[in-house]
Amino acid sequence: MSKKPYNSAPKREKKEYTGWHAVIRDPRVIVVAVLVILSLCAIFVPVGDRGDSLTNLQFGLDLEGGSWIQLEFLSEVVTVDDFTNIYDVATSVGKTLDCTVNVISKNQIEVQKKVSEEELKSAVEAAGAAFVSAEAGVGSETADSVKRILESKVNSLGTNDVKVNVLTNLNGVAQYVRVEMAGVDMNTAQEIVGSQGLFEIRIVTEGNNTEHVLFGDSVVAVQTPSKDMHGSWGVGFTLNDEGANALRDACIKYGATTNPNAHELQMYLDGELVYSAPLSAELAASITKTPVYSLSASTGTGDDAKQRAQELEVHLRAGALPVQVQIAGSGSTSAALGDYFKMVCIIAGLAALAAVAVAIYFRYRVAKIVLPMIATNIAEIIILLGIAVFIQQLDIASIAALIAVLGTGIDQLVIITDEVIHEGIVPSQALYMKRLKRALVIIMTSAATVVIALVPLVIMDLSTLKGFAIISILGVLIGVIITRPAYGKIIMEILSKTK
């Protein structure tokens, strides 16, 4: 008996979608839609305490209001000949000039003191080396340390809207550092970052003479400013073993334990006396037996004393800068002026978008082409702003980059649209894909040149120019990788239905 042949169920044919049904199912379009939604959430969904701001966008001081200070390093980078032991030269120059000298390279040293070229040349020759040149500034290691400390100091004010940019020459020597603080007034800015922040404890030896005991690098813990029962503000801090032993040895050596009133402890901040008092009877008796680790610096009573205590706390927590600095320039923007600039930027952006839309409409006179172009451009800007929430403050230069991205984005969409239309006739799908690939190659080549041209601005860290470069590069990459391929799919479906 023959078996009945097995008939499998007929295969279900995959349904081919066209028009907008095909567009909304395309993976490239879905990616753009998802990124737009996520970007809108990043921009508008409240996270933490954002004050009166309607968005999570970070604004620079020219839009938010705030201050900027440019500091000059009081230091010299000296180049000597290559035929000497650079470490011996650094030691000798440091002793001659009575300052700290660091080795930068095999023929360069960093003299952390502002001295004349003649003095430097004399000190180098006394060390047995040949003087080549001197340039104001510091090496990269010191510059990085300054940047880290300044960021810590400004962030201690309770604001994260801070930018610290070290201005470095092409030879790697940094002469200036620029600090931008949104929402911080000029007086506070100068008090916190306008000085080295060097804390020192000295002891009176005889008469008005004092002797060094320790620096702020011996402080390992700092308390918040508080008032005592007499209303006097002060900052408590804790010393490490080295600092506590140095204090104990100095107190015993100079007689502060036996005659406290004649040998007061004095505390200085950047050479300015902030506290001076003899040891208490209890502390004098205790320190003779064992090192004392906990101390307090009193700054007096009143609001001024409170402010000085807060400044002292900041410097003790973050530490002193490794090199002295002086203010080379400063400026500020009021909150009202910042709000005005915001409004102007919004109007400029909307005007640019409207102008682009009108220009595109007069070119194609087909709403089905113009609207997707504008929608793609808006999606690109939204994604760019969503990324900027996490990595970049928006200042006037960054807004200019956004407007530039808006214009160049439309240029690239015009290239795609013109390339795929053959003498005004919609091509076949095979020819369309060939022309689209050719258009994308042109766009990618153009984008690569833009990125290459802007990368030096990012590397050189030129303050607001860096923000302009970052936004421009991000806009180009988002367009090439995400929005252009999606637009290619959208316009293909539109052109197939457009005569």
Coordinates of C-alpha atoms in Angstrom, one line a residue:
M1 CA 0.0 0.0 0.0
S2 CA 1.5 3.3 -1.1
K3 CA 2.0 6.1 1.4
K4 CA 0.2 9.3 0.8
P5 CA 2.8 12.0 0.0
Y6 CA 3.4 14.5 2.8
N7 CA 2.3 18.0 1.8
S8 CA 3.9 20.7 3.9
A9 CA 2.0 23.8 4.8
P10 CA 2.5 26.5 2.2
K11 CA 5.1 29.1 3.2
R12 CA 3.8 32.4 4.3
E13 CA 5.0 35.1 2.0
K14 CA 6.7 38.0 3.6
K15 CA 4.5 41.1 3.1
E16 CA 6.2 44.0 1.4
Y17 CA 5.4 47.4 2.8
T18 CA 5.5 50.6 0.8
G19 CA 5.1 54.3 1.6
W20 CA 4.9 55.4 5.2
H21 CA 4.3 51.8 6.3
A22 CA 7.7 50.9 5.0
V23 CA 9.2 54.1 6.6
I24 CA 8.0 53.5 10.1
R25 CA 9.2 49.9 10.0
D26 CA 12.7 50.7 8.8
P27 CA 15.4 50.1 11.5
R28 CA 17.2 53.3 10.6
V29 CA 14.1 55.4 11.1
I30 CA 13.3 53.5 14.3
V31 CA 16.8 54.3 15.7
V32 CA 16.3 58.0 15.0
A33 CA 12.8 58.0 16.6
V34 CA 14.1 56.2 19.7
L35 CA 17.1 58.6 20.1
V36 CA 14.8 61.6 19.7
I37 CA 12.6 60.3 22.5
L38 CA 15.5 59.5 24.8
S39 CA 17.0 62.9 24.1
L40 CA 13.8 64.7 24.9
C41 CA 13.7 62.8 28.2
A42 CA 17.3 63.7 29.0
I43 CA 16.5 67.4 28.2
F44 CA 13.2 67.9 30.0
V45 CA 12.6 65.1 32.6
P46 CA 13.6 66.6 36.0
V47 CA 16.7 65.0 37.6
G48 CA 17.9 66.2 41.0
D49 CA 17.7 69.8 42.0
R50 CA 17.8 72.0 38.8
G51 CA 16.5 75.1 40.4
D52 CA 14.3 77.3 38.3
S53 CA 15.6 75.8 35.0
L54 CA 13.0 74.2 32.7
T55 CA 15.6 71.9 31.2
N56 CA 18.6 69.8 32.2
L57 CA 20.8 71.6 29.8
Q58 CA 24.0 73.1 31.2
F59 CA 24.6 76.7 30.3
G60 CA 27.9 78.6 30.3
L61 CA 28.4 81.8 32.2
D62 CA 27.5 84.0 29.2
L63 CA 24.0 82.4 29.2
E64 CA 23.6 81.6 32.9
G65 CA 25.5 84.6 34.4
G66 CA 28.7 84.1 36.3
S67 CA 32.4 85.0 36.3
W68 CA 35.6 84.1 34.5
I69 CA 39.2 84.6 35.7
Q70 CA 42.4 84.0 33.8
L71 CA 45.3 83.2 36.0
E72 CA 49.0 83.5 35.1
F73 CA 51.5 81.0 36.5
L74 CA 54.4 82.8 38.3
S75 CA 56.9 80.2 37.1
E76 CA 59.5 79.8 34.5
V77 CA 60.4 76.8 32.2
V78 CA 64.1 76.9 31.6
T79 CA 65.9 75.0 28.8
V80 CA 69.5 74.0 29.2
D81 CA 72.0 72.1 27.1
D82 CA 71.7 68.3 26.8
F83 CA 75.2 67.5 28.1
T84 CA 74.5 67.9 31.9
N85 CA 72.8 65.9 34.6
I86 CA 69.4 67.7 34.7
Y87 CA 68.6 66.5 38.2
D88 CA 71.8 68.0 39.6
V89 CA 71.0 71.2 37.7
A90 CA 67.5 71.3 39.3
T91 CA 68.9 70.8 42.8
S92 CA 71.5 73.5 42.4
V93 CA 69.1 76.1 40.8
G94 CA 66.5 75.4 43.6
K95 CA 69.1 76.2 46.3
T96 CA 70.4 79.3 44.5
L97 CA 66.9 80.8 43.9
D98 CA 65.4 79.4 47.2
C99 CA 62.4 77.8 45.4
T100 CA 61.0 74.5 44.2
V101 CA 62.5 73.3 40.9
N102 CA 61.0 70.3 39.0
V103 CA 62.5 68.4 36.2
I104 CA 60.3 68.4 33.1
S105 CA 62.5 66.6 30.5
K106 CA 66.2 65.8 29.9
N107 CA 66.9 69.4 29.2
Q108 CA 64.1 71.4 30.8
I109 CA 63.4 72.4 34.4
E110 CA 60.4 74.2 36.0
V111 CA 61.4 77.0 38.3
Q112 CA 58.4 77.7 40.5
K113 CA 59.2 81.4 41.1
K114 CA 59.0 84.6 39.0
V115 CA 62.5 85.7 38.5
S116 CA 64.3 87.6 35.7
E117 CA 66.1 85.9 32.8
E118 CA 69.4 87.3 34.1
E119 CA 68.9 85.6 37.5
L120 CA 67.9 82.3 35.8
K121 CA 70.9 82.4 33.5
S122 CA 73.2 83.1 36.5
A123 CA 71.7 80.2 38.5
V124 CA 72.0 77.8 35.6
E125 CA 75.6 78.7 34.9
A126 CA 76.4 78.3 38.6
A127 CA 75.0 74.8 38.4
G128 CA 77.5 74.0 35.6
A129 CA 75.0 74.0 32.7
A130 CA 74.6 76.2 29.6
F131 CA 71.5 78.4 29.6
V132 CA 69.5 78.1 26.4
S133 CA 66.2 79.9 26.9
A134 CA 63.5 80.7 29.5
E135 CA 59.7 80.9 29.0
A136 CA 57.0 81.9 31.4
G137 CA 54.8 79.0 32.4
V138 CA 54.7 75.5 33.8
G139 CA 55.1 71.9 32.5
S140 CA 52.2 69.6 31.7
E141 CA 52.3 67.7 35.1
T142 CA 52.0 70.9 37.1
A143 CA 49.3 72.2 34.8
D144 CA 47.2 69.1 35.3
S145 CA 47.6 69.3 39.0
V146 CA 46.5 73.0 39.0
K147 CA 43.5 72.1 36.9
R148 CA 42.4 69.3 39.3
I149 CA 42.8 71.4 42.4
L150 CA 40.9 74.4 40.9
E151 CA 38.0 72.1 39.8
S152 CA 37.9 70.7 43.3
K153 CA 37.8 74.2 44.9
V154 CA 35.1 75.6 42.6
N155 CA 33.0 72.5 42.9
S156 CA 33.1 72.8 46.7
L157 CA 31.0 76.0 46.2
G158 CA 28.1 73.7 45.3
T159 CA 28.1 74.3 41.5
N160 CA 29.2 71.8 38.8
D161 CA 28.9 74.5 36.1
V162 CA 32.6 75.1 36.0
K163 CA 35.2 74.9 33.2
V164 CA 38.9 75.0 33.9
N165 CA 40.9 75.4 30.7
V166 CA 44.7 75.3 30.7
L167 CA 46.0 77.4 27.9
T168 CA 49.0 75.5 26.5
N169 CA 51.5 76.6 23.9
L170 CA 52.5 74.3 21.0
N171 CA 55.7 73.4 22.9
G172 CA 53.7 72.0 25.8
V173 CA 54.4 75.0 28.2
A174 CA 51.2 76.3 29.9
Q175 CA 51.3 80.0 30.9
Y176 CA 47.7 80.7 31.7
V177 CA 44.7 78.9 33.1
R178 CA 41.1 80.2 32.6
V179 CA 38.4 79.4 35.1
E180 CA 34.7 79.9 34.1
M181 CA 32.1 79.7 36.9
A182 CA 28.4 80.0 36.0
G183 CA 26.3 81.4 38.8
V184 CA 29.3 82.6 40.8
D185 CA 29.8 86.3 41.5
M186 CA 33.2 87.9 40.8
N187 CA 34.2 88.5 44.5
T188 CA 33.6 84.9 45.4
A189 CA 35.5 83.7 42.3
Q190 CA 38.5 85.9 43.1
E191 CA 38.6 84.8 46.7
I192 CA 38.5 81.1 45.8
V193 CA 40.6 80.7 42.7
G194 CA 42.5 84.1 42.5
S195 CA 45.2 82.9 44.9
Q196 CA 47.4 79.9 45.5
G197 CA 45.6 78.9 48.7
L198 CA 48.8 78.1 50.7
F199 CA 48.0 77.3 54.4
E200 CA 50.9 77.5 56.8
I201 CA 51.3 77.2 60.6
R202 CA 54.2 79.2 62.2
I203 CA 55.3 79.6 65.8
V204 CA 56.6 82.8 67.4
T205 CA 60.1 82.2 68.5
E206 CA 61.3 85.5 70.0
G207 CA 59.7 89.0 69.7
N208 CA 58.0 89.2 66.4
N209 CA 60.1 86.5 64.8
T210 CA 58.4 83.3 63.7
E211 CA 59.5 79.9 62.4
H212 CA 57.8 77.6 60.0
V213 CA 56.1 74.5 61.4
L214 CA 54.0 72.9 58.7
F215 CA 52.1 73.5 55.4
G216 CA 48.5 72.5 54.5
D217 CA 49.6 69.3 52.9
S218 CA 49.8 67.9 56.5
V219 CA 46.1 68.3 56.8
V220 CA 44.2 65.1 56.2
A221 CA 40.6 66.0 57.4
V222 CA 38.6 69.2 57.5
Q223 CA 35.4 70.0 59.4
T224 CA 32.7 72.4 58.1
P225 CA 32.9 75.9 59.6
S226 CA 31.1 76.3 62.9
K227 CA 30.6 78.8 65.8
D228 CA 31.7 78.3 69.3
M229 CA 29.7 79.4 72.4
H230 CA 31.1 82.9 72.1
G231 CA 29.9 83.3 68.5
S232 CA 33.4 83.0 66.9
W233 CA 33.6 81.2 63.6
G234 CA 36.3 78.5 63.2
V235 CA 37.4 75.6 61.1
G236 CA 38.5 72.4 62.7
F237 CA 41.1 70.1 61.0
T238 CA 43.1 67.0 61.6
L239 CA 46.9 66.6 61.0
N240 CA 48.7 63.5 59.8
D241 CA 51.5 61.9 61.8
E242 CA 54.2 64.0 60.2
G243 CA 52.4 67.2 60.8
A244 CA 51.4 66.3 64.4
N245 CA 55.0 65.4 65.3
A246 CA 56.3 68.6 63.6
L247 CA 53.9 70.7 65.7
R248 CA 54.8 68.9 68.9
D249 CA 58.6 69.3 68.3
A250 CA 58.3 73.0 67.5
C251 CA 56.2 73.7 70.6
I252 CA 58.7 72.0 72.8
K253 CA 61.7 73.5 71.0
Y254 CA 60.6 77.1 71.2
G255 CA 59.0 76.9 74.7
A256 CA 55.3 77.1 73.7
T257 CA 54.6 74.4 76.2
T258 CA 56.2 76.2 79.2
N259 CA 55.5 79.8 78.2
P260 CA 52.5 79.7 75.8
N261 CA 51.8 83.5 75.9
A262 CA 55.2 84.3 74.5
H263 CA 55.1 81.7 71.7
E264 CA 51.8 81.9 70.0
L265 CA 50.8 79.6 67.1
Q266 CA 50.0 81.6 64.0
M267 CA 48.1 80.3 61.0
Y268 CA 48.5 82.0 57.6
L269 CA 46.6 81.7 54.3
D270 CA 48.6 83.0 51.3
G271 CA 50.8 84.9 53.7
E272 CA 47.8 86.6 55.5
L273 CA 47.4 86.0 59.2
V274 CA 44.0 84.3 59.9
Y275 CA 44.6 83.0 63.4
S276 CA 47.0 83.7 66.3
A277 CA 46.7 82.5 69.8
P278 CA 48.8 80.8 72.5
L279 CA 48.3 77.2 73.4
S280 CA 45.7 76.6 76.1
A281 CA 46.9 75.2 79.4
E282 CA 45.3 71.8 78.7
L283 CA 46.8 71.7 75.1
A284 CA 50.3 72.7 76.4
A285 CA 50.3 70.0 79.0
S286 CA 48.9 67.4 76.6
I287 CA 51.3 68.1 73.7
T288 CA 54.4 67.5 75.9
K289 CA 53.3 63.9 76.3
T290 CA 51.8 63.0 73.0
P291 CA 51.3 64.6 69.5
V292 CA 48.1 66.5 69.1
Y293 CA 46.2 65.8 65.8
S294 CA 43.1 67.9 66.1
L295 CA 43.3 71.7 65.8
S296 CA 41.0 74.6 65.0
A297 CA 41.6 78.0 63.2
S298 CA 39.3 80.8 64.5
T299 CA 38.5 83.6 62.1
G300 CA 36.5 85.8 64.5
T301 CA 32.8 86.9 64.7
G302 CA 30.3 88.2 62.2
D303 CA 29.5 87.6 58.5
D304 CA 33.0 88.5 57.3
A305 CA 34.5 85.9 59.7
K306 CA 32.0 83.3 58.4
Q307 CA 33.1 84.0 54.8
R308 CA 36.8 83.7 55.8
A309 CA 36.1 80.4 57.5
Q310 CA 34.4 79.1 54.4
E311 CA 37.3 80.1 52.2
L312 CA 39.8 78.5 54.6
E313 CA 37.7 75.3 54.5
V314 CA 37.8 75.3 50.7
H315 CA 41.6 75.7 50.6
L316 CA 42.2 73.1 53.3
R317 CA 40.1 70.6 51.6
A318 CA 41.4 71.0 48.0
G319 CA 44.9 71.9 48.9
A320 CA 47.2 74.7 47.7
L321 CA 48.2 75.1 44.1
P322 CA 51.7 73.8 43.4
V323 CA 52.7 77.2 42.0
Q324 CA 51.9 80.8 42.8
V325 CA 49.4 82.5 40.4
Q326 CA 48.2 86.0 39.8
I327 CA 45.0 87.3 38.1
A328 CA 45.8 88.3 34.5
G329 CA 42.2 89.0 33.5
S330 CA 38.6 88.7 34.7
G331 CA 35.1 89.4 33.7
S332 CA 31.5 88.6 34.6
T333 CA 28.0 88.4 33.1
S334 CA 24.9 89.2 35.2
A335 CA 22.0 86.8 35.4
A336 CA 19.7 89.3 33.6
L337 CA 22.1 89.7 30.7
G338 CA 22.5 85.9 30.5
D339 CA 18.7 85.5 30.3
Y340 CA 18.7 88.1 27.5
F341 CA 21.4 86.2 25.6
K342 CA 19.4 83.0 26.0
M343 CA 16.3 84.6 24.4
V344 CA 18.4 86.0 21.6
C345 CA 19.9 82.6 20.9
I346 CA 16.5 81.0 20.8
I347 CA 15.2 83.6 18.4
A348 CA 18.3 83.2 16.2
G349 CA 17.9 79.5 16.1
L350 CA 14.2 79.7 15.1
A351 CA 14.9 82.4 12.5
A352 CA 17.7 80.2 11.0
L353 CA 15.3 77.2 10.9
A354 CA 12.6 79.3 9.2
A355 CA 15.0 80.7 6.7
V356 CA 16.2 77.2 5.8
A357 CA 12.7 76.0 5.4
V358 CA 11.8 78.9 3.0
A359 CA 14.9 78.4 0.9
I360 CA 14.2 74.6 0.6
Y361 CA 10.6 75.2 -0.3
F362 CA 11.5 77.6 -3.1
R363 CA 14.0 75.1 -4.5
Y364 CA 11.6 72.0 -4.6
R365 CA 8.1 73.5 -4.1
V366 CA 7.0 70.1 -2.9
A367 CA 5.8 69.9 0.7
K368 CA 6.4 66.2 0.8
I369 CA 10.1 66.8 0.3
V370 CA 10.5 69.9 2.4
L371 CA 8.8 68.7 5.6
P372 CA 10.9 65.5 5.9
M373 CA 14.0 67.6 5.4
I374 CA 13.1 70.0 8.2
A375 CA 11.9 67.2 10.4
T376 CA 15.2 65.3 9.9
N377 CA 17.1 68.5 10.7
I378 CA 15.1 69.1 13.9
A379 CA 15.6 65.5 15.0
E380 CA 19.4 65.9 14.6
I381 CA 19.4 69.0 16.7
I382 CA 17.3 67.3 19.4
I383 CA 19.7 64.3 19.6
L384 CA 22.7 66.7 19.7
L385 CA 21.2 68.6 22.6
G386 CA 20.4 65.3 24.4
I387 CA 24.0 64.3 24.2
A388 CA 25.1 67.8 25.3
V389 CA 23.2 67.5 28.6
F390 CA 25.9 65.0 29.7
I391 CA 29.1 66.3 28.2
Q392 CA 29.0 70.0 27.3
Q393 CA 27.9 73.3 28.6
L394 CA 26.1 75.5 26.1
D395 CA 27.5 78.9 25.6
I396 CA 27.2 81.4 22.8
A397 CA 29.9 79.6 20.8
S398 CA 28.1 76.3 21.2
I399 CA 24.8 77.8 20.1
A400 CA 26.6 79.2 17.0
A401 CA 27.8 75.6 16.3
L402 CA 24.2 74.3 16.6
I403 CA 23.1 76.8 14.0
A404 CA 26.0 75.9 11.8
V405 CA 25.1 72.2 12.1
L406 CA 21.5 73.1 11.2
G407 CA 22.7 74.8 7.9
T408 CA 25.3 72.1 7.0
G409 CA 22.7 69.4 7.7
I410 CA 20.3 70.8 5.2
D411 CA 23.1 71.1 2.6
Q412 CA 23.8 67.4 2.9
L413 CA 20.1 66.5 2.6
V414 CA 19.9 68.6 -0.6
I415 CA 22.9 66.6 -1.9
I416 CA 21.1 63.4 -1.2
T417 CA 17.8 64.6 -2.8
D418 CA 19.4 66.0 -5.9
E419 CA 21.6 63.0 -6.4
V420 CA 18.8 60.5 -6.4
I421 CA 16.6 62.4 -8.8
H422 CA 17.6 61.7 -12.4
E423 CA 16.6 64.7 -14.6
G424 CA 13.5 65.2 -12.5
I425 CA 12.4 61.6 -12.9
V426 CA 12.2 59.1 -10.0
P427 CA 14.8 56.4 -10.8
S428 CA 14.3 52.7 -10.3
Q429 CA 15.1 51.2 -6.9
A430 CA 18.5 49.8 -8.1
L431 CA 19.5 53.1 -9.6
Y432 CA 18.2 54.9 -6.6
M433 CA 20.4 52.8 -4.2
K434 CA 23.4 53.4 -6.4
R435 CA 22.9 57.2 -6.4
L436 CA 22.2 57.2 -2.7
K437 CA 25.4 55.4 -1.9
R438 CA 27.3 57.9 -4.1
A439 CA 25.6 60.8 -2.3
L440 CA 26.5 59.3 1.1
V441 CA 30.2 58.9 0.0
I442 CA 30.3 62.6 -0.9
I443 CA 28.8 63.5 2.5
M444 CA 31.1 61.3 4.4
T445 CA 34.1 62.8 2.7
S446 CA 32.9 66.3 3.5
A447 CA 32.2 65.3 7.1
A448 CA 35.7 63.8 7.5
T449 CA 37.4 67.1 6.4
V450 CA 35.3 69.0 8.9
V451 CA 36.2 66.7 11.7
I452 CA 39.9 66.8 10.9
A453 CA 39.8 70.6 10.7
L454 CA 38.1 70.9 14.1
V455 CA 40.0 68.3 16.1
P456 CA 43.0 70.6 16.8
L457 CA 40.5 73.1 18.5
V458 CA 39.5 70.2 20.9
I459 CA 43.0 69.1 21.6
M460 CA 44.3 72.6 22.2
D461 CA 41.5 73.3 24.8
L462 CA 41.0 76.9 23.7
S463 CA 38.1 77.7 26.1
T464 CA 34.9 78.5 24.2
L465 CA 36.4 77.4 20.9
K466 CA 36.6 73.9 22.3
G467 CA 32.8 73.9 22.9
F468 CA 32.2 75.1 19.3
A469 CA 34.4 72.3 18.0
I470 CA 32.8 69.6 20.1
I471 CA 29.2 70.5 19.1
S472 CA 30.2 70.8 15.4
I473 CA 31.9 67.4 15.4
L474 CA 29.1 65.7 17.2
G475 CA 26.6 67.2 14.8
V476 CA 28.5 66.0 11.8
L477 CA 28.9 62.4 13.3
I478 CA 25.2 62.2 14.2
G479 CA 24.2 63.3 10.7
V480 CA 26.5 60.9 8.9
I481 CA 25.9 57.9 11.1
I482 CA 22.3 58.3 12.1
T483 CA 20.1 60.8 10.4
R484 CA 21.3 60.8 6.8
P485 CA 20.7 57.0 6.2
A486 CA 17.2 57.4 7.7
Y487 CA 16.5 60.3 5.5
G488 CA 17.6 58.3 2.5
K489 CA 14.9 55.7 3.2
I490 CA 12.2 58.4 3.8
I491 CA 12.9 60.3 0.6
M492 CA 13.0 57.0 -1.4
E493 CA 9.5 56.2 -0.4
I494 CA 8.3 59.8 -0.9
L495 CA 9.9 60.1 -4.4
S496 CA 8.4 56.8 -5.5
K497 CA 4.9 58.4 -4.9
T498 CA 5.8 61.8 -6.2
K499 CA 5.5 62.7 -9.9

